[in-house]
Phi, psi and omega in degrees: 000125184288146173258125180249099184281132176294162178294151177302152015272009178283147181214153179259127182277176182297336178273002177093354182274153179269143177224156181187186184288153173288149181233070183280080184230167180300153183301135186297335182245018181096149185283145174267118191304321185262000184275145176275001189257027185292344179262348179270084192223181187234141176291114186300324182256035183294157178293160186300322180297320178293322179297318178296318179299322180296312183294329176298319179290336180290318194237354182233150176271188185285358173255009183090357178244168182286085185285175185295331179263345173060356169046040176271351179215234183270002175078013180267115182257142174287149182293143178288140178200153177298146178252155358281168180149166182286157173298146183269356175225148183285146178285171178303154184301336183280355183248155173283152175282131180235142173285163172288174183283183181235158179266128178257117178301136181204136177274356185280329185282150180295162176302138180092359180238162174225150176273117191246124176268103187283153178298339178281359174103345181268166175240142181207155172269130180226158178297146178299138174085358180284150180261162185242144167218152181230146181235133178302143182237148174279352181221127174064213185284171176299155167282123182248129177241133171248136186231147173288165184299325180274357178075006185264001174224147184213142173239127186237139179227132175202169179264140186261138182282327184292163187275354179203156175301320180299315179297320182297314179289327178300318179288319179298321183274355181288161179295341181284345183256118177299149180241163174296157181301128179076023180301131177219117178288134177259315181197155174221114185251143172268128184245022184296342181290355177283353180107343176226152179301137179195151177216148180230125179250135171242136181207168176245153173217135182295325179202156176230122185302133179088354180252158181299156176275096182250014190083199179301136174271141172251129183235130172246116191235115179245133177236134194205158172272126181267183185296338179271004179084359179267162181258128180235165175231139169233126182230138178247132183239141175189172180290140176283345186293332183262019181095173187248349184292329183296323176292320179293323178293318178299316180294314182299319182292315179297316182294321183296332183247019179278133172231128186294166184304131172054041181230139178272115182256151176275202181296136181295148176233140180281141178242112184270000000 
């Protein structure tokens, strides 16, 4: 798997992670009034090398694949635990302590799912009994992962730095972006007919660092403009051995009930 190093001043360390200067500047898309993350932001007019480095931290782990910590920030993940309840490990000293989210009873979600109000401010439908962990991000809100009890399925939610879903996937699929071992693109769909820009990528990976050995992984990754005008990603991970519809169903359900942070959303609509 080729390593594509960003232009200086970013550098790759011996453990494979990218490092570079801190960028404490105003939020590239305007501050979110109720968010605690107004200082975790990106320089809007950064040089191309820094932009490439940023997108690498958004979507790839230290092996070039979307690892469990996703390396969008300092790589410190909160310990997994059943929700609701407090986090079992303290966050970095530079952050405020936040409780985990709460479950909102709802008749709208399919059987086996719950409507979950995450501590990062967004709402999403997730499978019952899944645990939560969060990873600090250099852009926007934390990267949030929900996992099945056996660790073999994962639902991931994060904010995208690029200005459109198309731009984000174009950079992710470029030769400049390292991929997980055995990466194979299956399909890339344009979802703009939903009324807002959106794209969905499906792919396989032979292995993902830090994840169980389940044989080839199947990933369904959707990036879209939400009601607040920002670009978000929801990705579903699972073994390819049991078929691919379960990841697409997980993604569709989460996306249909997603409401961005601190935003009042209307009735959910399904996106096929």
